[in-house]
Every structure is written in C-alpha cells, then in structure tokens.
C-alpha cells in the first residue's frame, strides 16, 4: 500500500482546504502531462477489432479542421469521452475514434480568407487540434484517424459513386437547382434553409437551370420514414426528418382539356374537388404553349418571361400582401366530378418543381386560390361548411375556410364529415376512373455536384465517341490536383486545369474530358464512421467483417443542426451499402444524443467579436483538463447546455483537491478495532448508494447530477479520513471506489490516485464498481426526544443525523414545542442515533 505514509499518524483536527494546503496540494500541471505521455507510450487507447468483450461503438461527430477547438467542441467531445470511458470499465470493447471533416466549403473559404492553399490550411490545422484532444485526455484511438481530403479516403467516395451509378442511384439531369451567388456553387435542397438562404453563408439563393449529378435518395423514401421507428433518437430529430421527407396521402386526378390534352393534378384534399372552379399551371408547364389560344399567346409569353426572372423565394411567398398575378390561357378543362367547364390559367405561385406543376384551384378551401379568384373575379363554390358556425357564403367570404366540417354541393357525399369521407371519396374516384390514391413526398433527390475545388472529383469522363463513361475501379482514385487555381468563379476551378481536364477514354483510348464538378462534402460524412472500423484498408472502403464487428454505431453524439442533412444522408448511404453487401444493418445509429449549447455568461451566444468566447486552452493551463471536464458536465443537463460561468471551475478544482486529500492523507487514529460496526456499516452504505447514483446517472446521460453525487461522496468521506474508521477495509474500499467512479470524468487525477493507492496500472482498464441494492436503502433509527428527562416524542431519522438536524426536527414537533415554549433551553444532550434531551428552565 502506498497511501501517503508521510502523513500517517499526524493528528489533523481541521478538515478544511487549509489543511490540504499545508500538505501536498494536487498539481494538475505536473500530473496531467505525466499520464498523457504514459498512456500514449503504452497505447492504452488502441482498440482491437478482435476481442472477447462485447463491442460498444461510441461515435462523436467529427470537426472541420478549423485549427482550434473552442469550448463548445470540448462540450461536444469531452462529455461523450466520459461515457466511452465508463463503457470501457463496464467491460465493453469500446471504439471511440476521431477524424476530420476536411473537404468542403468551411475549409476552402477559410483558406481563401487566409490566402493559403486549402490543403496547407487543413494539414497545418490538424496537428494543432490533435494536440488539444491530447490535453482533453480523450480516449481516442488515433490509429483509426480519418481525414476526408486524403486520397486514401476519397478514393472510396468515388468507388461508392460508381456502385450507385451501376444501380441507377446516381444520375445526371438538367433542371432548376439552387444557386448561392456568394459560395458560387449549387446547393442541395437540404442546404437551403428557411427564407431560401444558403445554410453556409446566409446569402439569398435562387434557381438556375444546370446539368447536375444527383443521388436517388427518394428510392429509399419509405424505409427512411419507417426506420425512424426503430431508433432511439430525440423525438424532435425524428420529427424534423419526417417533416423533411414530407409524406402526404392524397389523390391524383385527371382533368380533361377541350384540346384533348389531359392534366394531372395531385391534391391532399380530394374531398374538395367539387369546389374546383378553375385550374392553374406553372408558367413553365410543358402544356402551356400548346393549349394557349392565339388571342392569349402574346400575354402568355410575356408572363412566362417575367416569371423566369423571379426568384422562387418570391414565387413561393405565402405573404397575403403579395399581389396575385396570372394570365388566362384561353383553354378550358372539365371538372371530373361536376363536368363543369372551368378556365385554365397560369400563375407564378404554382411551381414546376413541386407536384405536377398544375393544380385544381379550390378558392373556398385554399387561401392562395381564394385571393387569386378574388383578384381575377373567378367563381367560388363552397363545398365544406364548418359545423356549428355561421354558413359560408361565396359572395361575402373574406378568406378561404381550411378546417373540417360537413360536405355540401358534393354530389353523393353531401352531408358527410371531413376527413372521414376522404378515403371513400378516393375509392369512388378510382371506381369512376377519375382519379386514384397517391402518396407524394416533399423530399427530392440529393444534388451532389459542386462547382468548387475542395472536394472529391467525380470519376466520370466524357468522350466524343462513347459519351459519358464511368471510370473503371482500376483507374481510381482520381486525384484532386494541388496546383489548381481554387478561387471560386462560378464554374468548377478544375475546368481551367488542363492537366486534370484532358484524359483518355477508358473504352476507345481516344481523347476525353474529365467531369470537373466535385462532390458535396456531405458525401464524405455519409459513411466516414465505417472507415474507422478499418481505416487503413487500401483494397476496399472497409472490410465488411470489420463493419459487422462494430456497427451499427451504439451511440452517436453531436449537434442538433445535423438533424436533417447529415443524418438523413447517412441513413441513405447505410441502406445502399447494405444493398451492395457491405453492411448487415439498415439503420446506422442506434442511439442519438444531442448536446445543448454552451452560452456566454450573460446567456447569449458566445461571440468572438464581443469577446464572450471562452478559450479552453487557457483554462486547461490554469486548472487542468480534469477540472474543465467536470465544469462542463456540471453546467446543466448536457442536452440543454447553459451559460458559462468562470467561478464554477474553481469549485471543480476544489473538489479534485478534496478527493486527492481523502485518498492521499488518510491518517487514521488508532486501529480498525476502534471503529464501531455502525460507522463501518455507514461507510459501506454510502459507497453503495454512490455507486448506484453515479451508474444510473451515467446510463441516463445525467452528467450534472453524476458530478453532484461524486461531490456528496467526498463530502461524506472527508470528515472521516482522520477517524479510526479510516483504518478499516470499508474505508479502503470507499477510497478505491471513489477513484474508480472518478476515472471516466477526471481521467488524470484518477490515474494518479490509483497509482498512489498501489493499484495496478491502469485505472482505466479496471472493472466498474457494482452495488448491492439492499445496501443502498437508507436505514432509519428511532431517536427518543426528552424534555427534562421525560419522553415527549420519537423521531424516525437516518442513523447518522447530526445534532443540529435532530434538534431542528425535534423543535418542529408540536409535542416538544408545548414543553419548550416560553422557556429557555439551558442544555442539550445528544446521543447520536438514540437520544435527544432538552434541559429547559
Ligand atoms: Zn453560400
Ligand atoms: Zn471513347
């Protein structure tokens, strides 16, 4: 036993900081580097693929190589590290890898700002960040590091792209796509956020017609929807994905035109078809020019021209003040249920990219149709009357009625209630050959082409003889040239790199041109965690056996901002990899946990410009990584975050010093024989109660209450370290348990204390302590309360209740109060756990 024997036998009556101060003070700046080096030298965090232990894959979203981990990163990484360490002690073979999301706009834009090459920027920053992870003490197996801009990684983006192409899951098509004028590239629908701005730079985006590459995510749409039922994810993330997928059930109806053409429309309200009094086509609808009458032609052409120049932001505006514009085509259609002749208009509020580009307008039930009808004096027919309210009158209505109610003017369905009648109406339309049930989705295929430099080249060449030719696997990887002019110009910088552009056709050997667009960075993050399972494979993206060993990921931690983009794409890739035989599961991440945000002290978002950002490196220097880890956990529930405060970290430093003192200064007075059975029992109970709380809190991701439990534990132990009980095996068990329970949260001081206890290296490979449920229950005793020697009451209390607490309880008792009131207490006799006697006069 190597308990600090220099202090043994010294009688210490004070148990405060000052006492600790006079003895050895814990110095993180000495202890932390010592253990960091030892762990690295011993490869303590190397994770074997083969192990007898059950696997646990703890994944944390990887960062951009920005060069610096701020305190938010610490929050996102250090807390999952605590959990990963805990799982390791629970007997799991834990994979806790890390890498860098190195391709893409953030790295490229930062490099352009700093006027250096994105590759240089990336590779200079990565070592700086790895050094920060070292200081954090994170349990990362760096032999599995993934850097996505390395050809050994993006090679496999190209390989997966080719597999997708073979299965018809990658395709090129011309169409209107979102364009960010600031980033000078197209964006996927998912990267355009509310109010149609670029999710990267906040610039308003607009649509352009371009030839672009897509991944057919819609192929898996039902699975993407239903798979959400099988995963343990925050409900709001599931809801965001469901809304993005946007499944709606309705009917596709056929409207016959007098020109003999047919128009398909999709509606989620087939019950309102009796109220369709006109039709509206998108100006870009292919039938517009064909059906327009000679008399209307000029006006129609002018309107099409005008609509083309408008942004979709305006066109989709639901702003009621936006004046409705449109032009009559001169054509008429037949309402398929009323057989009435209804006019066909064009208007910019109908978009070609959504639904069929044509709508049946039901002004009584849709606000935009209502405004359009009022603006152009078109008829309004009420088909749903609200129940219990005043009847709607088309002449006096001021807005559409979109609620439920009773069907009127609806042929055989008059008097029926909405929405119960909807399925019957669909069945009836189907029977009549006038429509059929249809399901539509909001989600579109994933646009992956980018007109930027810093990304994976797309492995396609164009040959005059053979057209578009996918490269054979043997010609991969297509290397991104370092010497390209990378500043964005609106077309891919690779276009002007002759050495890259000019190649030979793999089919005919003639001259060919390479595809110059690069892949969206989200392609990298859609499968990077599989690469960690087999990071150095140069024959395949990963060995399916390695993936089978580790995946699915048991726990994925990261920010809520990835609720749609990254998580949806990752689920899609997993299904594709499953279908090509590389993985044997359908959902990549069994559990997902989102951290909250660390705010500035005043509760606002941390900001560099206002100087409210907190630099973790300085704090580590001053207080040590262990204190910072604890402080982050203690700020509030991890999934909610909270405001930073500088005072809290000193409290954590004090806690660590207290724990250090308890373990290193145990200086019993006397032998274990001097300690009473009840004292020994009480320590045992305290240990079991603490193990239970800490274990439960860790399992539940309740890190703040877990830290509180550790603090209470040390508060309970501290006064006892100089008592006879500190010579007992129960005490020894208590301090060993304290060190084990601290190991995940404060890996450095725990390792140091474990060594000082004379235990084998390393504390991080020890077994997690267990508890006996029976010992966690609080024992109670009966304390007799006397006043001047006469029994007046009995208190049922914990055996270790203090005199102070017992007195307060007793004086609250009515029966004691009666005897004491108006008199003065001259003496109190307290026999712990048994008797309390007030002497009054
Ligand atoms: Zn942008
Ligand atoms: Zn060719």
Short mmCIF file of C-alpha atoms in Angstrom, two decimals, residues 161 164 170-171 185-188 191 212-216 445-451 456 458 517-523 569 572-573:
data_model
loop_
_atom_site.label_atom_id
_atom_site.label_comp_id
_atom_site.label_asym_id
_atom_site.label_seq_id
_atom_site.Cartn_x
_atom_site.Cartn_y
_atom_site.Cartn_z
CA UNK A 161 -20.34 6.72 -56.54
CA UNK A 164 -24.50 3.92 -57.13
CA UNK A 170 -26.51 8.20 -59.24
CA UNK A 171 -27.64 10.12 -62.30
CA UNK A 185 -21.98 26.83 -56.28
CA UNK A 186 -25.21 24.89 -56.40
CA UNK A 187 -26.67 23.57 -53.15
CA UNK A 188 -28.79 20.59 -52.23
CA UNK A 191 -28.67 23.12 -47.65
CA UNK A 212 -26.06 18.25 -62.25
CA UNK A 213 -25.35 14.95 -60.53
CA UNK A 214 -27.89 13.53 -58.11
CA UNK A 215 -28.11 10.63 -55.68
CA UNK A 216 -31.50 8.96 -55.75
CA UNK A 445 -33.14 13.58 -54.83
CA UNK A 446 -29.87 14.76 -53.36
CA UNK A 447 -27.96 17.11 -55.61
CA UNK A 448 -24.27 16.29 -55.09
CA UNK A 449 -22.42 18.32 -57.78
CA UNK A 450 -20.48 21.32 -56.55
CA UNK A 451 -18.73 23.91 -58.71
CA UNK A 456 -13.87 14.69 -54.29
CA UNK A 458 -16.43 12.72 -59.74
CA UNK A 517 -17.63 19.24 -60.69
CA UNK A 518 -16.70 17.87 -57.28
CA UNK A 519 -18.87 16.06 -54.73
CA UNK A 520 -20.77 17.69 -51.88
CA UNK A 521 -18.80 17.25 -48.61
CA UNK A 522 -21.82 15.55 -47.12
CA UNK A 523 -20.86 12.54 -49.23
CA UNK A 569 -27.83 11.18 -45.94
CA UNK A 572 -29.48 6.62 -47.07
CA UNK A 573 -25.84 5.55 -47.54
#
